[in-house]
Short mmCIF file of N, CA and C in Angstrom, two decimals:
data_model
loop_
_atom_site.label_atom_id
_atom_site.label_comp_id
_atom_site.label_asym_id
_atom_site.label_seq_id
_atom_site.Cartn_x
_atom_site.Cartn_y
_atom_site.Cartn_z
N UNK A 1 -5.63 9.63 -11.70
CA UNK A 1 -6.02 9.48 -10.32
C UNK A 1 -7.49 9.83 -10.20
N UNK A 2 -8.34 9.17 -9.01
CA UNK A 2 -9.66 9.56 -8.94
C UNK A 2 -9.36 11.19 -8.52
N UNK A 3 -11.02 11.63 -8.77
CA UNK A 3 -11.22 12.93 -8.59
C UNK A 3 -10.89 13.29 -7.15
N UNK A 4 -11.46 12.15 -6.16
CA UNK A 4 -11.21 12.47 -4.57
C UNK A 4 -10.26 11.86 -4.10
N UNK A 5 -9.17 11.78 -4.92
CA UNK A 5 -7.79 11.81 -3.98
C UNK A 5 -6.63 12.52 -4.72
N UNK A 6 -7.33 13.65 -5.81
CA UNK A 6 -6.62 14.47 -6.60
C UNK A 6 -5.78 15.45 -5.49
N UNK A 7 -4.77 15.88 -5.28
CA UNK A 7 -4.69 17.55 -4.72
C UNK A 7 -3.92 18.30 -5.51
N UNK A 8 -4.27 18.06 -7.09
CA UNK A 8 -4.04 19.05 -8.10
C UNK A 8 -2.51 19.43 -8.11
N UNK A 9 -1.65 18.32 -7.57
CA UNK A 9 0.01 18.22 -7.75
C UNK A 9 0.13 17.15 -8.64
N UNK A 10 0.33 17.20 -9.83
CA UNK A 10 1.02 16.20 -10.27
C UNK A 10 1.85 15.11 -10.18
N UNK A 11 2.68 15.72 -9.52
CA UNK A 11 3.70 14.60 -9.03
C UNK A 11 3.11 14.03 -7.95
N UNK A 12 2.92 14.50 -6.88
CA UNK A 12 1.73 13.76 -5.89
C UNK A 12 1.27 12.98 -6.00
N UNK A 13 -0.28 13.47 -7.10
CA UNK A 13 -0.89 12.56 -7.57
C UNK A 13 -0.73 11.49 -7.81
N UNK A 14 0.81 11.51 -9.29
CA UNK A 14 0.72 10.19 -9.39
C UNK A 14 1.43 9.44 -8.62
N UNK A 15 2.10 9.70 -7.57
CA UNK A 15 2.47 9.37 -6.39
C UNK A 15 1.33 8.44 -6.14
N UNK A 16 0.52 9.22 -5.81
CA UNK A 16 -0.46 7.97 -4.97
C UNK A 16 -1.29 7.23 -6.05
N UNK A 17 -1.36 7.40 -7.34
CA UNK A 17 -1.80 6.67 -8.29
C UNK A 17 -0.75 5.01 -8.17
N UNK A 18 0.76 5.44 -8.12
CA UNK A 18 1.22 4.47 -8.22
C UNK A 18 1.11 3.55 -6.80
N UNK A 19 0.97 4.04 -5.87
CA UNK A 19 0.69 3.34 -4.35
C UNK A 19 -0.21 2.78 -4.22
N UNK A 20 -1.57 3.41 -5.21
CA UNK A 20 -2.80 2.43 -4.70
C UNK A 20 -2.86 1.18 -6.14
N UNK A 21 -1.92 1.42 -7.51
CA UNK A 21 -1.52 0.23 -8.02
C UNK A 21 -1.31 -0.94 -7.44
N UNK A 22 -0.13 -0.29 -6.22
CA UNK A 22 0.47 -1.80 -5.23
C UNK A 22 0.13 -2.25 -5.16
N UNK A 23 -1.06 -1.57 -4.37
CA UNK A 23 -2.14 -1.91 -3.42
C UNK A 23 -3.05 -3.22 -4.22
N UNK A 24 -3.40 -2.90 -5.05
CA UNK A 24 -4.22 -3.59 -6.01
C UNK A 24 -3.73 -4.84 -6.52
N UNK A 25 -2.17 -4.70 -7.31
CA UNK A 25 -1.30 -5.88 -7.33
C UNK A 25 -1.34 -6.86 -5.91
N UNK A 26 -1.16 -6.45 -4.74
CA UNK A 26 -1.44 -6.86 -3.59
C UNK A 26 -2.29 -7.71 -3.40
N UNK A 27 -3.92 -6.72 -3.62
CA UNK A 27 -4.83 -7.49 -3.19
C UNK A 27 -4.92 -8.45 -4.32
N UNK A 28 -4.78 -8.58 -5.68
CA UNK A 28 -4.74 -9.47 -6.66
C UNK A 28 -3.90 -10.35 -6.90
N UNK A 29 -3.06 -10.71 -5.53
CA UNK A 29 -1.78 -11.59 -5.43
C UNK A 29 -2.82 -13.07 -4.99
N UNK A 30 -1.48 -13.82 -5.78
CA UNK A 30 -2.13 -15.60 -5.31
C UNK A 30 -1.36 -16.16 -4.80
N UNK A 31 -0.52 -15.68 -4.44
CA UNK A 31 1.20 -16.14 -3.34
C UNK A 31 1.67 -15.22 -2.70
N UNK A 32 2.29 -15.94 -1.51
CA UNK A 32 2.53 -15.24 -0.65
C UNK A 32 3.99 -14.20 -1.11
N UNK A 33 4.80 -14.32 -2.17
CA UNK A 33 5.53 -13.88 -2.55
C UNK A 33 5.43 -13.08 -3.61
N UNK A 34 4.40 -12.99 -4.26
CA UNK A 34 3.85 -12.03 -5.08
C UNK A 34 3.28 -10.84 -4.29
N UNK A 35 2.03 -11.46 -2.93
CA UNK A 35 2.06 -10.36 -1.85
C UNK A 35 2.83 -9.70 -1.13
N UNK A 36 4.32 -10.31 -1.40
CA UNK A 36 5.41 -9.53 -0.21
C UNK A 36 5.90 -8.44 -1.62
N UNK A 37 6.27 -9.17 -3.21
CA UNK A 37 6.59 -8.28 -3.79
C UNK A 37 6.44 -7.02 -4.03
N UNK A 38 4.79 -6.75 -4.34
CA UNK A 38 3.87 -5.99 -4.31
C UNK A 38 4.03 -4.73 -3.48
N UNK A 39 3.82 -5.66 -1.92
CA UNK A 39 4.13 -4.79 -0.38
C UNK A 39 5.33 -3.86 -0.68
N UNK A 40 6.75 -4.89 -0.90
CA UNK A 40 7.84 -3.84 -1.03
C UNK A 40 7.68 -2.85 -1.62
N UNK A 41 7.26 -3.07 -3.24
CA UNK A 41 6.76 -2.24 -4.17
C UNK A 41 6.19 -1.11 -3.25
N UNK A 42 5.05 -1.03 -2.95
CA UNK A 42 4.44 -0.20 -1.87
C UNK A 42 5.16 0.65 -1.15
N UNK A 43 6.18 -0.48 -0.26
CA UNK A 43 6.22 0.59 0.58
C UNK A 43 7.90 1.35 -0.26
N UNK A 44 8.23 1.32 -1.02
CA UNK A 44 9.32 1.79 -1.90
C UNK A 44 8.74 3.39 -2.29
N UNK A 45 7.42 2.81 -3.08
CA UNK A 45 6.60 4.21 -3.68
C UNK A 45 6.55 5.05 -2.17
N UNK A 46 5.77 4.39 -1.11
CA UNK A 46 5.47 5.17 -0.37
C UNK A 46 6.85 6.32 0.25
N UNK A 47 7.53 5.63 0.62
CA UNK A 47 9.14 6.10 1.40
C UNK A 47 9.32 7.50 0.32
N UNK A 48 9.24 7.01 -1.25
CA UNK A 48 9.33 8.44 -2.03
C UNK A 48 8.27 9.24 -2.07
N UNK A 49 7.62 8.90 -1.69
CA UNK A 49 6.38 9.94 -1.60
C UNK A 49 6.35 10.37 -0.64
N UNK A 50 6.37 10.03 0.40
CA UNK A 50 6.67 11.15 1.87
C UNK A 50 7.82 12.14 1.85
N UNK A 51 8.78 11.71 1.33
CA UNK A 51 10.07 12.67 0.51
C UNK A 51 10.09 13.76 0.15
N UNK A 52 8.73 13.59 -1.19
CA UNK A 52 8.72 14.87 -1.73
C UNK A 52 7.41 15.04 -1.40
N UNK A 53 6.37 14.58 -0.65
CA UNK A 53 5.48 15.53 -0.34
C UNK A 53 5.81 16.60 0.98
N UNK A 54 6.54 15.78 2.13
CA UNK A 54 7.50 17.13 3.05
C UNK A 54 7.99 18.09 2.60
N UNK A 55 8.83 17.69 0.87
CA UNK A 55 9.65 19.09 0.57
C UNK A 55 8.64 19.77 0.21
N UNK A 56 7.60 19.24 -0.60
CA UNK A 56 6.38 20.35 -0.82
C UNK A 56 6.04 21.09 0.18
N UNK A 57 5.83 20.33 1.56
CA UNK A 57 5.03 21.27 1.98
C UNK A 57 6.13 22.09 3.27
N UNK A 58 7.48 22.19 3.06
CA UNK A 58 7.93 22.87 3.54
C UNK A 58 8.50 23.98 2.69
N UNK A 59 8.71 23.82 1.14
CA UNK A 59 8.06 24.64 0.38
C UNK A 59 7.64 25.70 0.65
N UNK A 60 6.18 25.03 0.49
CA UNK A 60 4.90 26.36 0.37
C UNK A 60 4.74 26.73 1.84
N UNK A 61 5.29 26.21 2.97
CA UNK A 61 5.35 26.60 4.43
C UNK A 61 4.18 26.15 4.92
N UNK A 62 3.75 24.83 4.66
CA UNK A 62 2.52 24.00 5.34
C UNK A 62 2.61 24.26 6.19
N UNK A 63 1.91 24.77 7.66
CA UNK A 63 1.84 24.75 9.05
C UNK A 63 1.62 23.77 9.71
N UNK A 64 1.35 22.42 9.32
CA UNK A 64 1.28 21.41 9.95
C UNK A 64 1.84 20.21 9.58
N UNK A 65 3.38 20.65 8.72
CA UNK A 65 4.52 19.79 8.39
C UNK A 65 4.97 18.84 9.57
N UNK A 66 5.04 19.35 10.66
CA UNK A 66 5.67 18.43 11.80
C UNK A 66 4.87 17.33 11.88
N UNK A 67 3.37 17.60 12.39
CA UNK A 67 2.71 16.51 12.57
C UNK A 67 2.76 15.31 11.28
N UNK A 68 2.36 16.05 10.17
CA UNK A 68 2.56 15.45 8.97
C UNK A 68 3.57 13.72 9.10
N UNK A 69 4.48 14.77 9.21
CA UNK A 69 5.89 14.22 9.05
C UNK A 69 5.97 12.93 10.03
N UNK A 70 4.95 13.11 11.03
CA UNK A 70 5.60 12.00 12.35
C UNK A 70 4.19 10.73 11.61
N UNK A 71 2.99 11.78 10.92
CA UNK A 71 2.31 10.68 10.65
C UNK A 71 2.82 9.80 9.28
N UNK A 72 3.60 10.10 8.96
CA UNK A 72 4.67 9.75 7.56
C UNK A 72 4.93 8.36 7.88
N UNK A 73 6.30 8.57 9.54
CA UNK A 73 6.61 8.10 10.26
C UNK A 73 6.24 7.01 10.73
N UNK A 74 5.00 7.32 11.42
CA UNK A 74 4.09 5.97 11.63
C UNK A 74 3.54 4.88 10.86
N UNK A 75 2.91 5.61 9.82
CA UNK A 75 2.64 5.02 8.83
C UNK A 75 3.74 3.88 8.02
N UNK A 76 5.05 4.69 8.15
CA UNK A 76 6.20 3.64 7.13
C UNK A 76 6.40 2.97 8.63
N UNK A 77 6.44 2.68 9.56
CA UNK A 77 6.62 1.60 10.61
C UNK A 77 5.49 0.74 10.72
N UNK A 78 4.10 1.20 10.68
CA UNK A 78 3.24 0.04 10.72
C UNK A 78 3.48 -0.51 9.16
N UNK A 79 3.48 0.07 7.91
CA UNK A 79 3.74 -0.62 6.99
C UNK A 79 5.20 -2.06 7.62
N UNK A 80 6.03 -1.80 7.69
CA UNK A 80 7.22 -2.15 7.77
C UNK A 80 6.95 -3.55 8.96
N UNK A 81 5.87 -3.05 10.05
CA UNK A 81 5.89 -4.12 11.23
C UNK A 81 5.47 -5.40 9.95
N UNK A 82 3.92 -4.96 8.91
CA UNK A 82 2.84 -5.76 8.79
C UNK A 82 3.88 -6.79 7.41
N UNK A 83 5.39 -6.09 7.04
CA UNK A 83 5.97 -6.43 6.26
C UNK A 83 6.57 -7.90 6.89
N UNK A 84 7.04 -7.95 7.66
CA UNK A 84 7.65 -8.08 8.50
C UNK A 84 6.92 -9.71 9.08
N UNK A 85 5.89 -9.52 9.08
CA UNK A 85 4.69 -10.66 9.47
C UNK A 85 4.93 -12.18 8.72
N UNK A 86 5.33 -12.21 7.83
CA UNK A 86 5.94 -13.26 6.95
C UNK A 86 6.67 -14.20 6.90
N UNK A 87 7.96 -13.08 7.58
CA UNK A 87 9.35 -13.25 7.90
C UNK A 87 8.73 -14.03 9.32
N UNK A 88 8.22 -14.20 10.21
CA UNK A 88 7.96 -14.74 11.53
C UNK A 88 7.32 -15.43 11.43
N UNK A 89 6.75 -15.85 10.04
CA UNK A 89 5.69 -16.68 9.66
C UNK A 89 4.72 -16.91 10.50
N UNK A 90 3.82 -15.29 10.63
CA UNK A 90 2.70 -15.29 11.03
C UNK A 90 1.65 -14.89 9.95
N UNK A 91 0.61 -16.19 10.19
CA UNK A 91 -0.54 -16.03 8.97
C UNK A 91 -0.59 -16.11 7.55
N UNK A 92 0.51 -16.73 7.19
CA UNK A 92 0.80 -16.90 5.47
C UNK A 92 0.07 -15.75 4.55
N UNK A 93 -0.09 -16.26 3.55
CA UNK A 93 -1.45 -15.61 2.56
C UNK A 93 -1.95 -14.74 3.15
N UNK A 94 -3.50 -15.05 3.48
CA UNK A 94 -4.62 -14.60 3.80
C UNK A 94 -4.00 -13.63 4.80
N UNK A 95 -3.58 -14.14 5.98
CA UNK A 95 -3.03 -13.08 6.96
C UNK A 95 -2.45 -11.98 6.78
N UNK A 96 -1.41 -11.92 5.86
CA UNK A 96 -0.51 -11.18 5.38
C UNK A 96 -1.61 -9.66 4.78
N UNK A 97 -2.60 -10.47 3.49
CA UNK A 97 -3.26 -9.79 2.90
C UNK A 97 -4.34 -9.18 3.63
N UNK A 98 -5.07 -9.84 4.87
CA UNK A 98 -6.07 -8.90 5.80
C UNK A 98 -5.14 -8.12 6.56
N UNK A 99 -3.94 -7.71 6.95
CA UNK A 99 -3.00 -7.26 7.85
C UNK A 99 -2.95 -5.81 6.55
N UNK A 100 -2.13 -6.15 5.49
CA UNK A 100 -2.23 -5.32 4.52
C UNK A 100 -3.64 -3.94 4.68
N UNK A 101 -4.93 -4.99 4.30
CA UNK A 101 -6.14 -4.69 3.76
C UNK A 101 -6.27 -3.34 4.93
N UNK A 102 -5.95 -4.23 6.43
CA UNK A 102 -6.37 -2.73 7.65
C UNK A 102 -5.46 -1.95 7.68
N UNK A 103 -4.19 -1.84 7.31
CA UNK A 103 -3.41 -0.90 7.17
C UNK A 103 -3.89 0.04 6.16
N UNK A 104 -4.29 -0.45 4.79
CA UNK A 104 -4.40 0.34 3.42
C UNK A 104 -5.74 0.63 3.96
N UNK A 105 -6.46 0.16 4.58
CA UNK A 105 -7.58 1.23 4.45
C UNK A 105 -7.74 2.55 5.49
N UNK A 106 -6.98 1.94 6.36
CA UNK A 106 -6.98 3.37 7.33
C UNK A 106 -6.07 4.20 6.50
N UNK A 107 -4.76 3.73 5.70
CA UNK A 107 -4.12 4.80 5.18
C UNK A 107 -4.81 5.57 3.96
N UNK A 108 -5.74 4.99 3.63
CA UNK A 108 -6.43 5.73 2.44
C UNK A 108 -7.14 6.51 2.85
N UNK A 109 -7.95 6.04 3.87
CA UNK A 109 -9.15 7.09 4.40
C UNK A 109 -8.70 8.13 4.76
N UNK A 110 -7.85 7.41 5.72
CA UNK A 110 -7.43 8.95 6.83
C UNK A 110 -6.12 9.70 6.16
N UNK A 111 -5.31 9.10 5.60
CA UNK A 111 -4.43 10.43 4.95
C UNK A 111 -4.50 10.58 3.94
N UNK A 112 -4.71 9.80 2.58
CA UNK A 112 -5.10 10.59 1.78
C UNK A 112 -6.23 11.41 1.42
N UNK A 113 -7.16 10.71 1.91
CA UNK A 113 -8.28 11.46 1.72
C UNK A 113 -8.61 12.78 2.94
N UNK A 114 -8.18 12.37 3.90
CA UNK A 114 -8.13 13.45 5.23
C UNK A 114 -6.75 14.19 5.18
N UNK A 115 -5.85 13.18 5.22
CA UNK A 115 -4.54 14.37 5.92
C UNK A 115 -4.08 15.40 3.99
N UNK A 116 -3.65 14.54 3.25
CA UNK A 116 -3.06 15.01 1.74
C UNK A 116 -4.22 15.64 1.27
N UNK A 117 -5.32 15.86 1.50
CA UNK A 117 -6.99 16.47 0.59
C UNK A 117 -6.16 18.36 1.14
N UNK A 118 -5.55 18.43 2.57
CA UNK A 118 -5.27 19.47 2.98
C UNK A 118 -4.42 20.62 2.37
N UNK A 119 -3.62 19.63 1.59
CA UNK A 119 -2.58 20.21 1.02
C UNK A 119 -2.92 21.25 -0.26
N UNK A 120 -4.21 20.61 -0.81
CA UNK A 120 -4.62 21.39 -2.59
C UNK A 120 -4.74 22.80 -2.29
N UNK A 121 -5.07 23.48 -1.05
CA UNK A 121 -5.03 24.89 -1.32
C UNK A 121 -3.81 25.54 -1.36
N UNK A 122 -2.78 24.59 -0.57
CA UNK A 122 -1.25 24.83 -0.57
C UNK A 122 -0.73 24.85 -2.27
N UNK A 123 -1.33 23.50 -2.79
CA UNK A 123 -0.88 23.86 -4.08
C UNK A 123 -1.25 24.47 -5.26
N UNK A 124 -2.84 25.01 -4.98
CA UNK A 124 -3.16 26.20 -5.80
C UNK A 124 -2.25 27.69 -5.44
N UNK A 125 -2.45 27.75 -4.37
CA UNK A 125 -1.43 29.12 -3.81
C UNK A 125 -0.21 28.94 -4.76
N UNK A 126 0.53 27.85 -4.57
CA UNK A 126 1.57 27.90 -4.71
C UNK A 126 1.42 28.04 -6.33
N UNK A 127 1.03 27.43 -7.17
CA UNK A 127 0.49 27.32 -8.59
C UNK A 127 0.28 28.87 -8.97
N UNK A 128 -0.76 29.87 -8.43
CA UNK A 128 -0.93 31.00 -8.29
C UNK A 128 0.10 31.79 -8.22
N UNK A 129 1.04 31.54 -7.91
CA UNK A 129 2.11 32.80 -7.40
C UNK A 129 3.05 32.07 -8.68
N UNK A 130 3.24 30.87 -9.22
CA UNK A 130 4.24 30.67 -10.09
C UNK A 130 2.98 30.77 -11.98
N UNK A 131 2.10 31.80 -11.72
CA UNK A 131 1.49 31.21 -13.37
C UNK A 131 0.67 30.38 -13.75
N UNK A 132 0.37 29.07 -12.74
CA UNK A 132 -0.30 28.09 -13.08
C UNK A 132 0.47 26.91 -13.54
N UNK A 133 2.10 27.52 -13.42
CA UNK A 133 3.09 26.65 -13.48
C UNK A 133 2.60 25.34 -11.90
N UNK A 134 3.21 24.40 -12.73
CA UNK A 134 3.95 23.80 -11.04
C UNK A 134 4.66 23.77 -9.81
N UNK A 135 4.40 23.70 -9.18
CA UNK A 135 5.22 23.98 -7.80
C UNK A 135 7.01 23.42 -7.62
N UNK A 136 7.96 23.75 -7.24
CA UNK A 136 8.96 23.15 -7.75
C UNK A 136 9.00 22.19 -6.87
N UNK A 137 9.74 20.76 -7.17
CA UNK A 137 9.91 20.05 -6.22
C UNK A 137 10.99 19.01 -6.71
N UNK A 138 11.75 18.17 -5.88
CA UNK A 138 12.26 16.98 -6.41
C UNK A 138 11.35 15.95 -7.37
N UNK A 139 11.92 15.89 -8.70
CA UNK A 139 11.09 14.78 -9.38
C UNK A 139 11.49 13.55 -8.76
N UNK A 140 10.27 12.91 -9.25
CA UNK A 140 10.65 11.26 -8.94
C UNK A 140 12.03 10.53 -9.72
N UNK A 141 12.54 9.71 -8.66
CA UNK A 141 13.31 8.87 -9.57
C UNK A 141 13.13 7.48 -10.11
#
């Protein structure tokens, strides 16, 4: 994972290592069915990654789990509307993929890099009190 969207959780991490893959498969799609594949893909990773980043941070007793959680929320519904766009056959291709493009970039900016950047002191603490071990959490499946 890049350096600035590390928050020094492993599992996290590659959490969002594998999300911004999608992403990429996505934008490197040449059909509209390779772009919906992709999307699912996406939003599959994503759904598990909000999963266990909540249990993390109810865990380590994040104080701002609730909000978190509703922006989780939002996030897997605008994913889900822009999924959805296809099926109504609005905008084929291109549409699909600029609909994508403003979703993924507000979700990159603003939560991983803004809302999840919050979490790394949660998981040094937590790292700290277990050794430098890992934090426990549900692994991926």
């Amino acid at each position: 994972m890049a350096a600035s969207y590390s928050i020094g959780h492993p599992v996290l991490d590659d959490d969002h290592d594998r999300m911004i893959a999608a992403w990429r498969e996505l934008e490197a799609s040449r059909t509209l069915e390779a772009a919906k594949a992709a999307a699912s893909r996406l939003m599959a990773e994503a759904s598990g990654h909000f999963d266990r980043e909540e249990q993390f941070m109810a865990l380590c007793g994040y104080p701002d789990l609730a909000r978190h959680k509703r922006l989780h929320a939002e996030m897997g519904a605008a994913l889900r509307h822009v999924l959805l766009l296809p099926l109504l056959g609005k905008g084929g291709h291109e549409g699909f993929i600029l609909a994508m493009r403003a979703l993924m970039d507000k979700w990159v900016m603003a939560h991983i890099l803004g809302e999840d950047s919050r979490l790394a002191p949660y998981v040094r603490a937590a790292q700290a009190r277990l050794g430098g071990h890992r934090p426990a959490m549900a692994a991926r499946h």
